XYZ file of C-alpha atoms in Angstrom:
625
model
C -79.141 -36.892 -4.076
C -82.394 -35.169 -5.182
C -83.590 -32.518 -2.602
C -87.234 -32.196 -3.010
C -87.583 -29.244 -0.672
C -85.060 -27.179 -2.358
C -86.277 -28.140 -5.962
C -89.748 -27.372 -5.158
C -88.783 -23.863 -4.096
C -87.236 -23.379 -7.592
C -90.257 -24.133 -9.483
C -91.314 -21.114 -11.736
C -94.796 -19.692 -11.755
C -95.093 -20.232 -15.580
C -96.883 -22.598 -17.836
C -94.993 -25.837 -18.869
C -94.655 -29.526 -18.709
C -93.406 -31.630 -15.659
C -91.871 -34.999 -15.808
C -91.919 -37.522 -12.713
C -89.143 -40.089 -12.642
C -88.564 -43.124 -10.432
C -85.095 -44.259 -8.935
C -84.028 -45.876 -12.104
C -84.914 -42.676 -14.153
C -87.922 -44.247 -15.750
C -90.580 -41.699 -16.475
C -93.748 -42.329 -14.390
C -95.913 -39.511 -15.242
C -96.007 -36.500 -17.756
C -98.333 -33.475 -17.083
C -98.893 -29.962 -18.077
C -99.550 -26.989 -15.854
C -100.651 -23.262 -16.224
C -98.547 -22.643 -13.268
C -95.746 -25.220 -12.580
C -94.948 -23.954 -9.146
C -98.507 -24.611 -7.720
C -99.166 -27.733 -9.853
C -96.051 -29.681 -8.928
C -96.049 -28.758 -5.318
C -99.684 -30.090 -5.099
C -98.394 -33.711 -5.494
C -96.421 -33.504 -2.317
C -99.082 -32.325 -0.031
C -100.615 -34.795 2.324
C -104.239 -35.813 2.789
C -105.694 -34.191 -0.324
C -107.612 -37.076 -1.669
C -105.830 -37.717 -4.839
C -106.756 -41.436 -5.101
C -104.680 -44.732 -4.618
C -103.148 -44.741 -7.977
C -101.740 -41.232 -7.699
C -100.678 -41.743 -4.148
C -98.782 -45.046 -5.344
C -97.169 -42.941 -8.230
C -96.137 -40.235 -5.763
C -94.500 -42.799 -3.552
C -92.321 -43.907 -6.361
C -91.143 -40.296 -7.514
C -87.333 -40.115 -7.073
C -87.004 -36.787 -8.943
C -88.883 -34.513 -11.357
C -87.936 -32.158 -14.080
C -89.876 -29.576 -15.997
C -89.789 -27.760 -19.161
C -91.115 -24.074 -19.266
C -93.257 -23.028 -22.371
C -94.513 -19.719 -23.645
C -98.129 -20.603 -23.215
C -100.608 -23.233 -21.918
C -101.379 -24.323 -25.474
C -97.573 -25.029 -26.200
C -97.616 -26.975 -23.124
C -100.492 -29.168 -24.177
C -98.764 -29.902 -27.382
C -95.449 -30.836 -25.569
C -97.322 -32.945 -23.036
C -99.020 -34.957 -25.833
C -95.584 -35.495 -27.515
C -93.845 -36.771 -24.537
C -96.596 -39.006 -23.655
C -96.744 -40.591 -27.054
C -92.893 -40.920 -27.100
C -92.515 -42.435 -23.615
C -95.795 -44.178 -22.702
C -95.460 -43.472 -18.980
C -96.975 -45.995 -16.547
C -99.244 -43.602 -14.718
C -100.581 -41.614 -17.724
C -104.003 -42.663 -19.063
C -102.885 -43.979 -22.566
C -104.624 -44.668 -25.847
C -103.846 -48.235 -26.418
C -104.795 -48.666 -30.069
C -102.657 -46.725 -32.509
C -104.895 -47.194 -35.559
C -104.107 -45.273 -38.800
C -106.755 -44.638 -41.345
C -106.566 -45.404 -44.969
C -106.191 -42.745 -47.713
C -106.330 -42.759 -51.555
C -103.132 -41.332 -52.724
C -102.801 -40.020 -56.418
C -99.251 -39.399 -57.221
C -99.834 -36.219 -59.252
C -96.127 -35.358 -58.754
C -95.218 -38.113 -61.109
C -95.325 -37.646 -65.101
C -97.560 -40.826 -65.254
C -99.524 -40.792 -61.928
C -100.798 -43.744 -60.159
C -103.631 -44.352 -57.738
C -102.310 -46.001 -54.470
C -103.528 -47.085 -51.042
C -101.801 -45.330 -48.101
C -101.991 -45.166 -44.430
C -99.874 -42.114 -43.936
C -100.364 -38.567 -45.411
C -96.886 -37.186 -46.283
C -95.927 -33.768 -47.236
C -95.167 -34.693 -50.830
C -96.510 -33.812 -54.295
C -99.209 -36.109 -54.095
C -102.936 -35.610 -53.672
C -104.603 -37.438 -50.728
C -108.343 -38.341 -50.307
C -109.897 -39.562 -46.980
C -109.513 -40.603 -44.409
C -111.868 -43.500 -44.791
C -112.960 -45.944 -41.943
C -112.892 -49.108 -44.196
C -109.602 -50.334 -45.803
C -111.878 -52.622 -47.963
C -113.851 -49.760 -49.377
C -110.536 -47.914 -50.276
C -109.220 -50.862 -52.167
C -112.468 -51.367 -53.906
C -112.486 -47.737 -54.937
C -108.908 -47.941 -56.264
C -109.816 -51.047 -58.193
C -112.816 -49.439 -59.702
C -110.908 -46.372 -60.660
C -108.102 -48.368 -62.405
C -110.801 -50.248 -64.336
C -112.619 -46.907 -65.321
C -109.512 -44.880 -66.232
C -106.849 -47.602 -67.185
C -103.972 -45.887 -65.123
C -100.864 -47.872 -64.530
C -100.369 -49.837 -61.349
C -96.517 -50.573 -61.754
C -93.610 -48.898 -60.093
C -91.571 -48.409 -63.250
C -89.795 -45.132 -63.440
C -91.370 -43.307 -66.435
C -90.462 -41.841 -68.832
C -87.046 -43.214 -68.169
C -87.983 -46.920 -68.612
C -90.359 -46.477 -71.547
C -89.844 -49.308 -73.982
C -87.331 -51.150 -71.734
C -89.681 -54.254 -70.850
C -92.835 -55.700 -72.311
C -96.243 -54.427 -71.203
C -97.880 -56.228 -68.295
C -101.001 -58.307 -68.142
C -103.136 -55.279 -67.414
C -102.498 -53.790 -70.778
C -103.630 -57.159 -72.415
C -106.829 -57.188 -70.413
C -107.453 -53.637 -71.250
C -107.098 -52.253 -67.709
C -103.879 -50.072 -68.490
C -103.104 -47.677 -71.347
C -99.354 -48.873 -71.253
C -97.598 -45.570 -70.862
C -94.506 -47.939 -70.258
C -94.473 -48.484 -74.076
C -95.276 -45.042 -75.243
C -98.953 -46.094 -76.405
C -100.291 -43.103 -74.722
C -98.824 -39.534 -74.581
C -98.483 -37.521 -71.415
C -101.418 -35.181 -72.284
C -103.849 -38.033 -72.939
C -102.820 -39.914 -69.734
C -103.113 -36.577 -67.710
C -106.725 -36.282 -68.999
C -107.551 -39.630 -67.431
C -105.902 -38.549 -64.252
C -107.886 -35.194 -64.014
C -111.103 -37.360 -64.338
C -109.801 -39.505 -61.414
C -109.440 -36.372 -59.242
C -113.019 -35.173 -60.195
C -114.335 -38.462 -59.274
C -112.614 -38.547 -55.972
C -113.829 -34.737 -55.361
C -117.341 -36.205 -55.374
C -118.157 -35.258 -59.038
C -119.779 -38.499 -59.976
C -122.578 -37.391 -62.391
C -120.229 -37.035 -65.474
C -118.938 -40.598 -65.129
C -122.253 -41.940 -64.414
C -123.738 -40.350 -67.648
C -120.776 -41.490 -69.661
C -121.210 -45.187 -68.368
C -124.916 -44.984 -68.979
C -124.477 -43.779 -72.603
C -121.744 -46.471 -73.330
C -124.097 -49.251 -71.790
C -127.047 -48.233 -73.937
C -124.778 -47.947 -77.241
C -123.298 -51.474 -76.589
C -126.797 -52.853 -76.019
C -128.116 -51.345 -79.293
C -125.196 -52.933 -81.060
C -126.057 -56.251 -79.495
C -122.674 -56.237 -77.556
C -124.246 -57.651 -74.425
C -121.061 -58.529 -72.873
C -119.622 -55.079 -73.018
C -123.156 -53.528 -71.941
C -123.010 -55.918 -68.781
C -119.550 -54.644 -68.100
C -120.627 -51.012 -68.159
C -123.688 -51.859 -66.186
C -121.456 -53.368 -63.423
C -119.127 -50.390 -63.462
C -122.212 -47.905 -63.172
C -123.472 -49.832 -60.371
C -120.140 -49.701 -58.634
C -119.756 -46.028 -59.167
C -123.399 -45.764 -57.659
C -122.305 -47.577 -54.555
C -119.097 -45.753 -54.141
C -120.567 -42.281 -54.575
C -122.510 -43.029 -51.344
C -119.244 -43.758 -49.342
C -116.615 -41.294 -50.581
C -115.514 -38.217 -48.740
C -112.725 -35.858 -49.405
C -111.112 -34.307 -46.359
C -111.681 -30.637 -47.241
C -115.274 -30.922 -48.751
C -117.938 -28.919 -46.949
C -120.809 -30.413 -45.061
C -121.654 -31.550 -41.463
C -118.695 -33.224 -40.263
C -118.712 -34.333 -36.561
C -117.351 -37.191 -34.302
C -119.452 -38.523 -31.484
C -117.462 -39.890 -28.559
C -118.644 -41.728 -25.451
C -116.978 -44.228 -23.120
C -117.587 -47.199 -20.857
C -115.287 -48.098 -18.042
C -114.554 -51.032 -15.747
C -111.989 -51.449 -13.025
C -108.788 -51.438 -15.179
C -109.819 -50.407 -18.745
C -112.043 -48.069 -20.682
C -113.382 -48.224 -24.093
C -114.048 -45.035 -26.086
C -116.476 -45.459 -28.955
C -116.200 -42.987 -31.755
C -118.932 -42.531 -34.507
C -117.850 -40.654 -37.608
C -120.468 -38.454 -39.255
C -119.552 -37.037 -42.558
C -121.675 -34.828 -44.692
C -124.446 -35.567 -42.230
C -124.345 -39.384 -42.791
C -122.829 -41.797 -40.193
C -120.124 -43.419 -42.356
C -118.399 -45.646 -39.808
C -117.314 -46.252 -36.313
C -114.252 -47.289 -34.320
C -113.521 -48.130 -30.680
C -110.415 -47.673 -28.782
C -108.851 -48.904 -25.422
C -107.469 -46.685 -22.803
C -105.142 -48.108 -20.170
C -103.896 -46.910 -16.701
C -107.402 -45.385 -16.145
C -108.501 -43.955 -12.787
C -111.612 -45.237 -11.377
C -114.527 -42.681 -11.557
C -112.566 -40.129 -13.673
C -114.559 -40.536 -16.948
C -114.261 -36.944 -17.858
C -110.510 -37.200 -17.378
C -110.290 -40.464 -19.503
C -112.316 -38.779 -22.236
C -110.047 -35.594 -22.167
C -106.979 -37.745 -22.545
C -108.453 -39.721 -25.426
C -109.298 -36.345 -27.319
C -105.817 -35.061 -26.785
C -104.046 -38.181 -27.858
C -106.339 -39.325 -30.575
C -106.680 -35.891 -32.453
C -102.886 -35.285 -32.137
C -102.387 -38.210 -34.426
C -105.235 -38.043 -37.029
C -104.772 -35.690 -39.871
C -108.589 -35.155 -40.357
C -110.407 -33.153 -37.609
C -114.079 -32.546 -37.894
C -115.825 -29.231 -37.316
C -117.474 -30.490 -34.176
C -116.926 -33.064 -31.344
C -119.952 -34.237 -29.367
C -118.830 -35.672 -26.055
C -120.548 -37.606 -23.367
C -118.890 -35.662 -20.553
C -117.740 -31.955 -19.925
C -114.011 -32.101 -20.192
C -111.435 -29.851 -18.509
C -109.369 -27.416 -20.630
C -112.247 -27.504 -23.121
C -111.622 -23.843 -24.495
C -107.834 -24.714 -24.689
C -108.312 -28.079 -26.481
C -110.813 -26.151 -28.917
C -108.278 -23.542 -29.596
C -105.525 -26.406 -30.238
C -107.792 -28.253 -32.545
C -108.756 -25.198 -34.506
C -105.141 -24.488 -35.139
C -104.538 -27.947 -36.242
C -107.710 -27.862 -38.607
C -107.184 -24.411 -39.871
C -110.804 -23.645 -38.972
C -113.122 -23.345 -35.971
C -113.675 -26.548 -34.102
C -116.475 -26.841 -31.429
C -116.656 -29.353 -28.509
C -120.206 -29.755 -27.136
C -121.828 -32.046 -24.583
C -125.513 -32.388 -25.871
C -128.111 -32.800 -22.987
C -131.427 -33.321 -24.995
C -132.711 -34.313 -28.288
C -131.318 -36.493 -31.178
C -127.725 -35.590 -30.528
C -127.953 -36.643 -26.998
C -129.403 -40.042 -28.257
C -126.469 -40.486 -30.370
C -123.969 -39.974 -27.649
C -126.031 -42.396 -25.668
C -125.882 -44.942 -28.424
C -122.086 -44.642 -28.639
C -121.919 -45.343 -24.885
C -124.060 -48.399 -25.356
C -121.795 -49.665 -27.953
C -118.755 -49.036 -25.849
C -120.261 -51.122 -23.012
C -121.091 -53.725 -25.515
C -117.504 -54.004 -26.889
C -116.072 -54.169 -23.405
C -118.277 -56.876 -22.416
C -117.588 -58.826 -25.600
C -113.920 -58.299 -25.354
C -113.855 -59.336 -21.604
C -115.177 -62.723 -22.689
C -112.706 -62.998 -25.551
C -109.746 -61.985 -23.371
C -110.949 -64.628 -20.893
C -110.784 -67.362 -23.649
C -107.556 -65.878 -25.049
C -106.011 -66.089 -21.559
C -106.968 -69.800 -21.358
C -105.235 -70.431 -24.651
C -102.261 -68.629 -23.669
C -101.225 -67.906 -20.073
C -103.513 -70.629 -18.778
C -102.044 -73.095 -21.221
C -98.549 -72.077 -20.033
C -99.546 -72.680 -16.401
C -100.879 -76.231 -17.394
C -97.512 -77.088 -18.983
C -95.681 -75.810 -15.938
C -97.795 -77.833 -13.568
C -97.167 -80.969 -15.611
C -93.495 -80.388 -15.353
C -93.474 -79.284 -11.768
C -92.029 -75.844 -12.491
C -92.949 -72.795 -10.633
C -92.729 -70.305 -13.508
C -92.554 -70.309 -17.247
C -92.770 -67.169 -19.347
C -90.544 -67.616 -22.421
C -90.286 -70.843 -24.270
C -88.088 -71.542 -27.215
C -88.431 -74.578 -29.645
C -86.014 -75.818 -32.230
C -86.323 -77.956 -35.368
C -84.043 -79.142 -38.288
C -85.035 -79.359 -41.813
C -83.265 -81.089 -44.772
C -83.802 -83.427 -47.780
C -81.395 -86.282 -47.689
C -78.784 -83.923 -45.862
C -79.151 -81.288 -48.690
C -78.922 -77.766 -47.259
C -79.361 -78.602 -43.512
C -81.046 -75.763 -41.671
C -82.419 -75.085 -38.031
C -85.060 -72.924 -36.840
C -85.508 -71.282 -33.416
C -89.025 -70.070 -32.387
C -90.186 -68.130 -29.382
C -93.310 -68.254 -27.428
C -93.797 -65.715 -24.653
C -96.715 -65.850 -22.263
C -98.278 -68.488 -24.651
C -97.971 -66.313 -27.615
C -95.551 -66.586 -30.519
C -92.898 -63.691 -30.743
C -91.703 -63.726 -34.363
C -89.420 -60.720 -33.807
C -87.218 -63.193 -31.668
C -87.345 -66.079 -34.288
C -84.071 -67.113 -35.756
C -82.798 -69.203 -38.685
C -79.534 -71.213 -38.842
C -77.747 -72.497 -41.852
C -75.724 -75.516 -40.695
C -72.036 -75.020 -41.267
C -70.341 -78.092 -39.797
C -72.578 -81.031 -40.693
C -72.962 -82.800 -44.053
C -75.525 -85.382 -44.546
C -78.761 -86.346 -42.777
C -77.591 -86.153 -38.956
C -80.281 -84.325 -37.089
C -78.568 -84.769 -33.756
C -75.318 -83.167 -34.993
C -77.296 -80.328 -36.558
C -79.276 -79.786 -33.436
C -75.955 -79.626 -31.400
C -74.467 -76.980 -33.709
C -77.786 -74.869 -33.533
C -78.070 -75.084 -29.805
C -74.390 -74.268 -29.351
C -74.400 -71.335 -31.733
C -77.777 -69.820 -30.039
C -76.386 -69.968 -26.405
C -72.799 -69.095 -27.108
C -74.034 -66.255 -28.990
C -76.219 -65.116 -26.107
C -73.431 -65.424 -23.623
C -71.069 -63.196 -25.841
C -73.604 -60.601 -26.287
C -74.403 -60.431 -22.459
C -70.663 -60.209 -21.756
C -70.519 -57.241 -24.284
C -73.410 -55.514 -22.661
C -71.751 -55.849 -19.150
C -68.528 -54.510 -20.449
C -70.282 -51.512 -22.053
C -72.431 -51.109 -18.968
C -75.582 -51.226 -21.090
C -78.964 -51.913 -19.684
C -80.949 -52.449 -22.697
C -81.209 -55.748 -24.577
C -78.559 -56.175 -27.263
C -80.439 -58.751 -29.049
C -82.928 -61.600 -28.768
C -80.181 -64.081 -27.930
C -79.452 -62.316 -24.528
C -82.779 -63.307 -23.105
C -82.548 -67.052 -22.141
C -85.835 -69.197 -22.104
C -87.476 -70.531 -18.925
C -88.082 -73.802 -20.902
C -86.464 -75.434 -23.942
C -88.985 -77.443 -25.968
C -87.196 -80.123 -28.192
C -88.996 -81.654 -31.117
C -88.530 -85.291 -30.143
C -87.858 -87.503 -27.100
C -84.809 -88.777 -25.150
C -82.112 -88.183 -27.855
C -83.048 -84.512 -28.663
C -83.426 -83.767 -24.887
C -79.870 -85.350 -24.125
C -78.262 -83.207 -27.057
C -79.583 -80.140 -25.477
C -78.737 -80.904 -21.985
C -75.168 -81.776 -23.081
C -74.811 -78.414 -24.783
C -76.165 -76.452 -21.852
C -73.868 -78.370 -19.521
C -70.699 -77.488 -21.662
C -71.773 -73.941 -21.725
C -72.398 -73.824 -17.930
C -76.272 -72.876 -18.359
C -79.151 -74.324 -16.391
C -82.359 -74.309 -18.205
C -85.143 -77.120 -17.980
C -85.399 -79.000 -21.225
C -88.382 -81.075 -22.143
C -89.025 -83.186 -25.293
C -92.392 -83.173 -27.183
C -92.738 -86.861 -27.722
C -94.696 -88.179 -30.774
C -96.522 -91.533 -31.423
C -96.112 -93.744 -34.398
C -98.506 -91.551 -36.289
C -96.278 -88.547 -35.742
C -98.799 -87.066 -33.200
C -97.806 -85.550 -29.813
C -98.598 -87.959 -27.050
C -96.717 -86.469 -24.036
C -93.712 -84.649 -22.587
C -90.251 -86.256 -21.820
C -88.777 -84.526 -18.806
C -86.217 -85.617 -16.195
C -85.900 -89.035 -17.856
C -89.553 -89.745 -17.487
C -92.334 -89.444 -20.048
C -95.187 -87.503 -18.634
C -98.767 -88.020 -20.096
C -100.798 -84.755 -20.825
C -104.520 -84.463 -21.531
C -104.947 -84.188 -25.216
C -108.095 -82.117 -24.815
C -106.468 -79.396 -22.615
C -105.178 -75.962 -23.679
C -101.784 -77.019 -22.645
C -101.618 -79.874 -25.016
C -102.958 -77.623 -27.860
C -100.215 -74.934 -27.141
C -97.585 -77.665 -27.397
C -99.030 -78.676 -30.699
C -98.871 -75.112 -31.900
C -95.281 -74.721 -30.783
C -94.444 -77.976 -32.667
C -96.261 -76.895 -35.835
C -94.634 -73.476 -35.747
C -91.130 -74.784 -35.318
C -91.568 -77.093 -38.143
C -93.292 -74.495 -40.345
C -90.457 -71.952 -39.817
C -87.632 -74.506 -40.639
C -89.468 -75.723 -43.698
C -89.986 -72.373 -45.095
C -86.452 -71.515 -44.671
C -85.165 -74.637 -46.217
C -87.696 -73.983 -49.191
C -86.416 -70.577 -49.691
C -82.639 -71.880 -49.930
C -83.699 -74.593 -52.337
C -85.506 -72.209 -54.541
C -82.437 -69.991 -54.607
C -80.213 -72.756 -55.714
C -82.676 -73.944 -58.355
C -83.392 -70.578 -59.859
C -80.075 -70.541 -61.833
C -79.389 -69.485 -65.311
C -76.660 -70.701 -67.502
C -75.476 -67.178 -67.803
C -74.483 -67.300 -64.108
C -71.518 -69.737 -65.197
C -69.969 -67.021 -67.397
C -67.249 -64.964 -65.653
C -67.940 -61.293 -65.486
C -71.857 -61.734 -66.006
C -73.650 -60.559 -62.789
C -77.276 -59.716 -62.296
C -77.406 -56.481 -64.256
C -75.702 -57.903 -67.302
C -77.848 -61.033 -67.262
C -81.014 -58.930 -66.998
C -79.742 -56.863 -69.936
C -78.952 -59.793 -72.072
C -82.375 -61.361 -71.547
C -84.042 -58.030 -72.098
C -82.348 -57.520 -75.496
C -82.222 -61.155 -76.779
C -85.274 -62.742 -75.161
C -83.840 -66.274 -75.065
C -80.628 -68.113 -74.279
C -80.646 -69.492 -77.922
C -80.570 -65.918 -79.262
C -77.592 -64.992 -76.975
C -75.706 -68.134 -78.030
C -76.199 -67.217 -81.593
C -75.087 -63.538 -81.282
C -71.877 -62.210 -82.578
C -69.303 -60.364 -80.459
C -70.205 -57.152 -82.115
C -74.023 -57.614 -81.246
C -73.219 -58.507 -77.743
C -70.758 -55.447 -77.377
C -73.496 -53.186 -78.729
C -75.407 -53.466 -75.346
C -74.501 -50.436 -73.094
C -74.117 -52.740 -70.119
C -71.424 -54.832 -71.754
C -67.920 -53.884 -72.878
C -65.852 -55.659 -75.482
C -64.144 -57.809 -73.190
C -67.260 -59.135 -71.542
C -68.796 -59.719 -74.950
C -65.969 -61.951 -75.877
C -66.160 -63.824 -72.606
C -69.879 -64.613 -73.467
C -69.196 -65.472 -76.996
C -66.262 -67.697 -76.142
C -68.248 -69.594 -73.327
C -70.789 -70.726 -75.843
C -68.375 -71.738 -78.481
C -66.512 -73.847 -75.876
C -69.955 -75.208 -74.688
C -70.573 -76.291 -78.322
C -67.304 -78.008 -78.646
C -67.882 -80.029 -75.365
C -71.439 -81.018 -76.534
C -69.948 -82.206 -79.908
């Protein structure tokens, strides 16, 4: 039993992080303190006006623990890490975990590529960004590949030079084909260096080059080429207004303001780079305390800038935040240069902060309407279905479908909707093992038996191991089974559940002669449902999703059986040898005509394998004649 009185006496008067836990050992709150002794004890004093949310949290605390740090700055970093790792219920949390796009140039490779990336790793590549628009990044990469004809493939060069034919990009003159040795390393590197110059913001050289090429092509009456150079010139001009490398100099600042309602807050961020407003983003904060706008903004700053690799020289905030000097010191350390946090009161800077706040309010108002509509389509629709069926509560629904063509490759699908939304991570596919021929009822019996038997076995294993976490999606049983059909399918499901000793409501989604849903079959009665209601639309989405998932799985199995080479029938010829044969001989006919010596000359084949291949085609010729 945790003795609060004794443990509070033991608290050190040093900086650190404290962790509050409930009776199930779940983390409720993580905080930092200059003096752990004073800060933690303050939670357990009475009548100090902490607010209803903190009072509720304190009532749930079963024990606390703490970690002593060398400094308050170290405590700040540790607090951020623990909040991000555990998402405690009573911490104000940054809801959106957005990552910004970068342009990555793989200069560590002998023949570098230009790639789109959302993470900045400590590798040998050069990163440019971050950018606020993924579309702009993709457009820039496409433009650079057109300008400098770098490779886009993932072949390992120079190891794979000459092993395969050049791709389409070479034939349309958008790749120098280093995979064929058509360009040496030095020439290719020269192109890469120009890409790096471009991304560093040196556009004048390429603009002059494109302008001269455009004029030369026009003088030679090659108007098609001239138009191509003109389009590239205009593209470079446009991109030059948007690009920004992380470490270039200029006026870089982020402008932050928020708008709050009873349960959520939206923080709007304007990104100013080189003195130009280049983009904006908004972020939701949850578990917010009413009236604590400065605290919400402080939590956002700590959580957001702990996760973004680019930190501007200045943050302009709507409210003065606590620990401003400490956070400035932390951000400066992360940036490697001085970072200032300011709260403008007058002038154009204050107007920008006010504009950000207005945008935050507009976003929250818009999203409130959107969320209301979304709730009608999801939770509201589920409640409609529950009311039609006379059920008190539905949260998780599972639907099943069978797909085959004249009994070929029978497959089943299981799809899951929770709170009216699909949950693809819990979808499952079943390849029918015991049924041959087109017998949908027998197939459905096998699928349901396997699904629920697997869930029972997993639950039993969890109990034996005394585990509390979910072992897999099968352990979570649905509140309602939705069968794609009427009485027959429902009775199959009910019989399976009865055999396994499980009680789950089962309803059928009944269709009319035109294969459109007309109602629900439940407890031996067909129940009508308003076809204009959100509940009916949700049923249709569930049916369509179960059918789509089954069809896609069946199609994938058919394609695997149809993509088959005659080489697959030769003993000792696997994927690697098949690929080597097709790379060297180009066609099955050339392989058929090859001698044992020619076949054995391949590094991937030994003499025995060559004889097997040669003998196979000789026997095939005899059978054909």
